Amino acid sequence: MEQLTTSLDVMFILLGAILVLFMHAGFAFLEVGTVQHKNQVNALVKIMTDLGVSTVAYFFIGYGVAYGVFLGFNLDGQLTQAMTEKSGYELVKFFFLMTFAAAIPAIVSGGIAERARFYPVLLATFLTVAFIYPFFEGMAWNGNLGMQSWLETSYGAPFHDFAGSIVVHAVGGWIALAAIIVLGSRTGRYDSNGNMRHVYPPSSIPFLALGAWILSVGWFGFNVMSAQAIEGIQGLVAMNSLMAMVGGIIAATFVGDKDPGFIHNGPLAGLVAICAGSDVVSPLGALVIGLVAGALFVKAFTWTQKNLKIDDVLGVWPLHGLCGVWGAIAVGIFGSTALGGLGGVSMMSQILGTLAGVAVALIGGFLVYILVDKLMGLRMSDEDQYEGADLSIHKIHANPPKEEF
């Protein structure tokens, strides 16, 4: 029975890893459908190459920083042990958590699209996945640096983030904000008075919608499989994910006045927000969390673009950064037994844990992107931006014209 349980756990977390891996296709098509046509190839290539670099960075460095298991260097035989014990559970656990880590550069990619050079971004990807993301991941999910034990002692409960509203999404969103600020806006986006000069509509609503659907379906692996073992699986997590997702859709539909770009990001806003509390809030609470997240994304995206002059192409800071923060704070509200939750949460712990995640992401993001900018230069030239990243970097259009004979 013990061997059977172990094998089932391996299969369970492997299926989760595959679902979250497929979400990277969602990131790719969401970006392809949003950017201008002349940058579609670049969007596809970035997500693919970021995944490759992220895997290597997390295997050799990041996983060890977060969990003290340095598989890549086989310290004290850790890799050999993982290969031979518990049906390779530690290896598929790495695979699952690596797909989370690789979401960080995939999130950032959408924010800095259309004006970032190729190899400098890959270097930034390596540094963030090797050091910045796992630093906070270890604090929140492995008890590193004593943050969780201190919060539990001081406020009665640790910081609760079941599937990563802060650990993954907010960290990715706030790193993206730092990268956007360092990189600057696209050439011609704003005039000398700071007024928005060019508005770029999505290049392909069908691709954007495809990306949103792939992400939405894969998210159930992201959330449910965060239990990491068969015995921890909860139908509540799946139900709450569904309710938050539809809450985001409904809010984005009405607040965004039927705009297809907002509507297809609505479910993602709800799903970002529910990650943290999907195991402790009620389905009614999840619906409210999703409704607030959908409205928050629409309003924050519009306001930050116009008033803060933050040229965030896909709106990843509002979507992942701000909705992730809302989701973590919402745990302290709707996770309480007074509002139908299962309890065991502390509002103060949620606030302090959230602030810690935002601080790590912002400080780490600025350090990485300023360093890379100084070393290699992050920004494409005005001429290359005008020509488009597809031709200037990859030497090919997304849809090359047919040869005429």
XYZ file of C-alpha atoms in Angstrom:
405
model
C 0.000 0.000 0.000
C 2.843 2.386 0.785
C 4.378 1.813 -2.655
C 0.995 2.268 -4.318
C 0.414 5.547 -2.466
C 3.857 6.794 -3.457
C 3.279 5.886 -7.097
C -0.102 7.619 -7.064
C 1.517 10.735 -5.608
C 4.077 10.669 -8.416
C 1.335 10.357 -11.022
C -0.731 13.088 -9.337
C 2.024 15.687 -9.267
C 3.255 14.668 -12.740
C -0.193 15.390 -14.201
C -0.095 18.753 -12.446
C 3.326 19.489 -13.915
C 2.092 18.646 -17.417
C -0.954 20.893 -17.042
C 1.104 23.826 -15.787
C 3.703 23.218 -18.504
C 0.896 23.504 -21.057
C -0.046 26.851 -19.504
C 3.128 28.241 -21.076
C 1.436 27.772 -24.455
C -1.302 29.958 -22.986
C 1.197 32.636 -22.012
C 2.613 32.472 -25.536
C -0.682 32.835 -27.401
C -1.993 35.484 -25.017
C 1.062 37.576 -25.865
C 0.927 36.719 -29.580
C -2.672 37.892 -29.766
C -2.012 41.132 -27.869
C 1.201 42.468 -29.429
C 1.439 44.054 -32.867
C 1.723 41.642 -35.770
C 5.375 42.562 -36.326
C 6.253 41.180 -32.867
C 4.353 37.868 -32.868
C 7.314 35.627 -33.660
C 9.332 37.254 -30.895
C 6.544 36.544 -28.390
C 6.515 32.845 -29.283
C 10.298 32.510 -29.221
C 10.675 34.323 -25.880
C 8.270 32.022 -24.036
C 9.960 28.910 -25.437
C 13.526 30.011 -24.737
C 12.607 31.411 -21.320
C 11.314 27.952 -20.410
C 14.621 26.361 -21.394
C 16.726 28.872 -19.469
C 14.381 28.706 -16.461
C 14.658 24.930 -16.232
C 18.447 25.030 -16.154
C 18.528 27.920 -13.676
C 16.062 26.231 -11.331
C 17.700 22.793 -11.616
C 21.205 23.981 -10.776
C 20.456 26.867 -8.405
C 16.846 27.900 -7.750
C 15.452 24.638 -6.348
C 18.362 24.433 -3.943
C 17.924 28.061 -2.833
C 14.249 27.400 -2.056
C 14.365 23.883 -0.610
C 18.000 23.060 0.109
C 18.000 20.213 -2.444
C 20.739 20.870 -5.002
C 19.883 18.279 -7.642
C 22.141 19.769 -10.305
C 25.329 19.447 -8.245
C 24.363 16.146 -6.538
C 25.553 17.496 -3.163
C 25.626 14.704 -0.587
C 24.161 12.427 -3.248
C 20.879 14.360 -3.402
C 20.334 13.700 -7.113
C 21.204 10.006 -6.781
C 18.804 9.732 -3.856
C 16.029 11.453 -5.804
C 16.604 9.042 -8.706
C 16.216 5.924 -6.594
C 13.786 6.678 -3.753
C 9.985 7.033 -3.619
C 9.539 6.251 -7.315
C 11.315 9.480 -8.227
C 8.827 11.681 -6.359
C 11.450 14.379 -5.670
C 12.181 14.599 -9.409
C 8.560 15.156 -10.432
C 8.176 17.588 -7.521
C 11.062 19.532 -9.056
C 9.336 19.352 -12.455
C 6.073 20.682 -10.993
C 7.694 23.532 -9.065
C 9.923 24.382 -12.032
C 6.840 25.096 -14.130
C 5.812 27.599 -11.445
C 9.261 29.199 -11.493
C 9.207 29.438 -15.286
C 5.950 31.381 -15.046
C 7.925 34.351 -13.678
C 9.717 35.233 -16.961
C 6.568 34.327 -18.902
C 4.694 36.960 -16.878
C 7.482 39.525 -17.302
C 7.611 38.871 -21.051
C 4.144 40.297 -21.592
C 4.989 43.497 -19.758
C 8.197 44.306 -21.623
C 7.064 43.148 -25.067
C 7.922 44.941 -28.319
C 11.073 46.777 -27.183
C 13.365 44.343 -25.305
C 16.529 42.821 -26.767
C 16.706 39.034 -26.884
C 19.828 37.783 -25.079
C 19.765 40.379 -22.274
C 16.235 39.203 -21.420
C 17.441 35.589 -21.270
C 20.183 36.620 -18.835
C 17.591 38.391 -16.681
C 15.430 35.260 -16.818
C 18.301 33.139 -15.517
C 19.012 35.510 -12.622
C 15.396 35.905 -11.521
C 14.635 32.166 -11.629
C 17.927 31.197 -10.008
C 17.910 33.735 -7.171
C 15.016 36.211 -6.807
C 11.947 33.991 -7.159
C 13.276 31.014 -5.120
C 14.422 33.355 -2.352
C 10.808 34.263 -1.527
C 9.488 30.834 -2.518
C 11.679 29.333 0.200
C 10.508 31.905 2.739
C 6.819 31.246 2.074
C 6.728 27.534 1.241
C 9.747 26.077 3.026
C 10.009 28.175 6.183
C 13.342 29.743 5.205
C 14.630 32.696 7.267
C 11.996 32.042 9.931
C 9.331 34.364 8.442
C 6.513 31.846 8.742
C 7.355 30.723 12.270
C 7.600 34.355 13.405
C 4.234 35.233 11.862
C 2.597 32.204 13.448
C 4.058 33.025 16.862
C 3.169 36.698 16.611
C -0.247 36.571 14.958
C -1.550 33.048 15.455
C -1.195 31.800 11.876
C 1.472 31.786 9.162
C 1.177 33.581 5.846
C -1.235 31.479 3.783
C -0.629 31.181 0.042
C -1.818 27.760 -1.077
C -1.011 28.006 -4.793
C 0.905 31.229 -5.302
C -1.148 34.430 -5.543
C 1.910 36.139 -4.048
C 4.699 33.563 -4.366
C 4.229 33.189 -8.130
C 1.864 35.800 -9.538
C 2.525 38.899 -7.461
C 6.268 38.220 -7.453
C 6.150 37.904 -11.253
C 3.961 40.988 -11.616
C 6.097 43.226 -9.409
C 9.332 42.015 -11.021
C 7.668 42.929 -14.328
C 6.919 46.428 -13.011
C 10.596 46.920 -12.162
C 11.606 45.654 -15.612
C 9.094 47.960 -17.347
C 10.380 51.002 -15.444
C 14.021 50.186 -16.220
C 13.269 49.498 -19.885
C 10.992 52.477 -20.471
C 7.953 52.776 -22.725
C 7.833 51.841 -26.385
C 9.054 54.513 -28.780
C 6.193 56.829 -29.660
C 3.819 55.461 -27.019
C 3.613 58.830 -25.204
C 4.230 62.350 -26.462
C 6.455 64.967 -24.819
C 3.596 66.004 -22.523
C 3.035 62.459 -21.313
C -0.201 61.982 -23.208
C -0.834 58.612 -24.817
C 0.088 59.035 -28.456
C -0.460 55.590 -29.956
C -2.990 52.952 -28.959
C -2.140 49.504 -30.274
C -5.166 47.187 -30.535
C -4.652 43.414 -30.168
C -3.304 41.913 -33.367
C -5.363 38.716 -33.097
C -8.379 38.277 -30.846
C -8.586 34.542 -31.735
C -4.988 33.963 -30.557
C -5.594 36.067 -27.445
C -8.729 34.026 -26.672
C -6.865 30.752 -27.281
C -4.174 31.790 -24.821
C -6.777 32.708 -22.200
C -8.557 29.373 -22.581
C -5.345 27.343 -22.334
C -4.330 29.239 -19.198
C -7.781 28.862 -17.638
C -7.871 25.085 -18.145
C -4.278 24.561 -17.046
C -4.916 26.634 -13.921
C -6.885 23.760 -12.392
C -3.650 21.780 -12.400
C -1.863 24.830 -11.006
C -4.276 25.095 -8.073
C -5.571 21.575 -7.345
C -2.201 19.842 -7.750
C -0.553 22.314 -5.372
C -1.559 19.798 -2.700
C 1.420 17.780 -4.090
C -0.022 14.494 -2.762
C -3.189 12.437 -3.325
C -4.195 12.626 0.330
C -4.173 16.439 0.184
C -6.449 16.804 -2.839
C -9.572 18.912 -2.233
C -12.620 19.300 -4.420
C -13.051 22.668 -2.717
C -9.968 23.987 -4.510
C -11.415 23.089 -7.923
C -14.811 24.575 -7.076
C -13.309 27.786 -5.748
C -11.112 28.105 -8.826
C -14.192 27.790 -11.028
C -16.200 30.357 -9.063
C -13.385 32.910 -8.980
C -12.792 32.390 -12.699
C -16.418 33.103 -13.632
C -16.487 36.026 -11.205
C -13.574 37.528 -13.101
C -15.318 36.951 -16.436
C -18.562 38.599 -15.328
C -16.877 41.630 -13.755
C -14.564 42.201 -16.729
C -17.521 41.920 -19.123
C -19.551 44.668 -17.469
C -16.781 46.924 -16.151
C -14.853 46.577 -19.415
C -17.978 47.240 -21.526
C -17.752 44.041 -23.591
C -14.139 44.655 -24.663
C -12.827 41.223 -25.779
C -9.337 41.912 -24.434
C -10.698 42.617 -20.967
C -13.182 39.748 -21.105
C -10.508 37.170 -21.883
C -8.222 38.491 -19.152
C -11.106 38.476 -16.662
C -10.912 34.741 -15.857
C -7.162 35.052 -15.414
C -7.613 37.889 -12.913
C -10.020 35.768 -10.885
C -7.737 32.736 -11.006
C -4.683 34.773 -9.935
C -6.609 36.074 -6.944
C -8.005 32.712 -5.795
C -4.670 30.863 -5.766
C -3.820 31.928 -2.215
C -7.072 30.984 -0.512
C -8.571 28.318 -2.753
C -8.308 25.738 0.045
C -9.843 27.828 2.837
C -12.536 30.161 1.438
C -16.096 29.174 0.542
C -17.345 29.091 -3.070
C -19.382 32.232 -2.364
C -16.259 33.946 -1.068
C -14.378 32.767 -4.158
C -17.031 34.320 -6.409
C -16.654 37.683 -4.664
C -12.851 37.438 -4.854
C -13.123 36.841 -8.602
C -15.613 39.682 -9.115
C -13.330 42.161 -7.360
C -10.269 40.891 -9.250
C -11.956 41.219 -12.661
C -13.016 44.787 -11.943
C -9.640 45.632 -10.415
C -7.795 44.481 -13.518
C -9.911 46.529 -15.932
C -9.728 49.724 -13.891
C -6.063 49.370 -12.927
C -4.944 48.550 -16.477
C -6.614 51.655 -17.893
C -5.556 53.960 -15.061
C -1.903 52.892 -14.911
C -1.450 53.199 -18.679
C -2.919 56.709 -18.833
C -1.944 58.254 -15.515
C 1.246 56.491 -14.403
C 2.581 56.149 -17.983
C 3.464 52.502 -17.338
C 3.733 50.907 -20.777
C 2.731 47.409 -19.682
C 1.727 45.774 -22.962
C -0.341 42.886 -21.544
C -1.192 44.561 -18.246
C 0.788 41.987 -16.260
C 1.333 44.254 -13.255
C -2.424 44.850 -12.737
C -3.270 41.239 -13.617
C -0.625 39.359 -11.646
C 0.829 41.993 -9.331
C -2.280 43.793 -8.069
C -4.772 40.918 -8.346
C -2.235 38.684 -6.606
C -2.019 41.172 -3.730
C -5.817 41.332 -3.554
C -6.031 37.520 -3.464
C -3.633 37.235 -0.537
C -5.399 39.948 1.464
C -8.758 38.340 0.630
C -7.623 35.177 2.435
C -7.645 37.141 5.681
C -11.217 38.270 4.935
C -13.006 35.326 3.327
C -10.853 32.620 4.938
C -12.256 33.580 8.353
C -15.037 31.437 9.798
C -17.186 34.586 10.198
C -17.476 34.798 6.399
C -17.875 31.096 5.713
C -14.194 30.151 5.458
C -12.412 27.334 7.226
C -10.366 29.603 9.506
C -6.746 29.237 10.556
C -5.734 32.494 8.890
C -4.551 35.873 10.171
C -5.120 39.179 8.431
C -1.895 40.646 9.824
C 0.106 37.634 8.598
C -1.471 38.016 5.155
C -0.569 41.699 5.007
C 3.012 41.241 6.196
C 3.613 38.208 3.982
C 2.263 40.118 1.001
C 4.490 43.118 1.723
C 7.509 40.810 2.018
C 6.778 39.248 -1.369
C 6.301 42.630 -3.052
C 9.521 43.955 -1.492
C 11.586 40.957 -2.615
C 10.159 41.197 -6.137
C 10.644 44.938 -6.532
C 14.132 45.108 -5.031
C 15.262 41.939 -6.795
C 13.669 43.015 -10.076
C 15.378 46.394 -10.062
C 18.733 44.829 -9.164
C 18.531 42.257 -11.960
C 17.268 44.514 -14.739
C 19.499 47.471 -13.876
C 22.498 45.110 -13.789
C 21.612 43.511 -17.118
C 20.921 46.914 -18.676
C 24.348 48.153 -17.574
C 26.097 45.000 -18.810
C 24.364 44.429 -22.147
C 21.687 47.054 -22.768
C 18.048 45.949 -22.557
C 16.360 48.207 -25.052
C 15.977 47.767 -28.795
C 16.858 50.783 -30.922
C 14.089 53.018 -32.240
C 14.735 51.688 -35.750
C 14.448 48.056 -34.627
C 11.237 48.820 -32.734
C 9.796 50.439 -35.855
C 10.766 47.445 -37.987
C 9.520 45.022 -35.328
C 11.275 42.374 -33.275
C 10.342 39.629 -35.721
C 12.489 41.021 -38.528
C 15.142 42.831 -36.493
C 15.853 39.859 -34.177
C 14.557 36.694 -35.859
C 14.691 37.739 -39.530
C 11.252 36.390 -40.348
C 7.586 37.476 -40.310
C 4.909 35.506 -38.469
C 3.244 34.999 -41.862
C 5.886 35.397 -44.579
C 4.434 36.557 -47.904
C 4.177 33.879 -50.587
C 6.846 33.865 -53.253
C 5.661 35.244 -56.556
C 6.687 33.276 -59.601
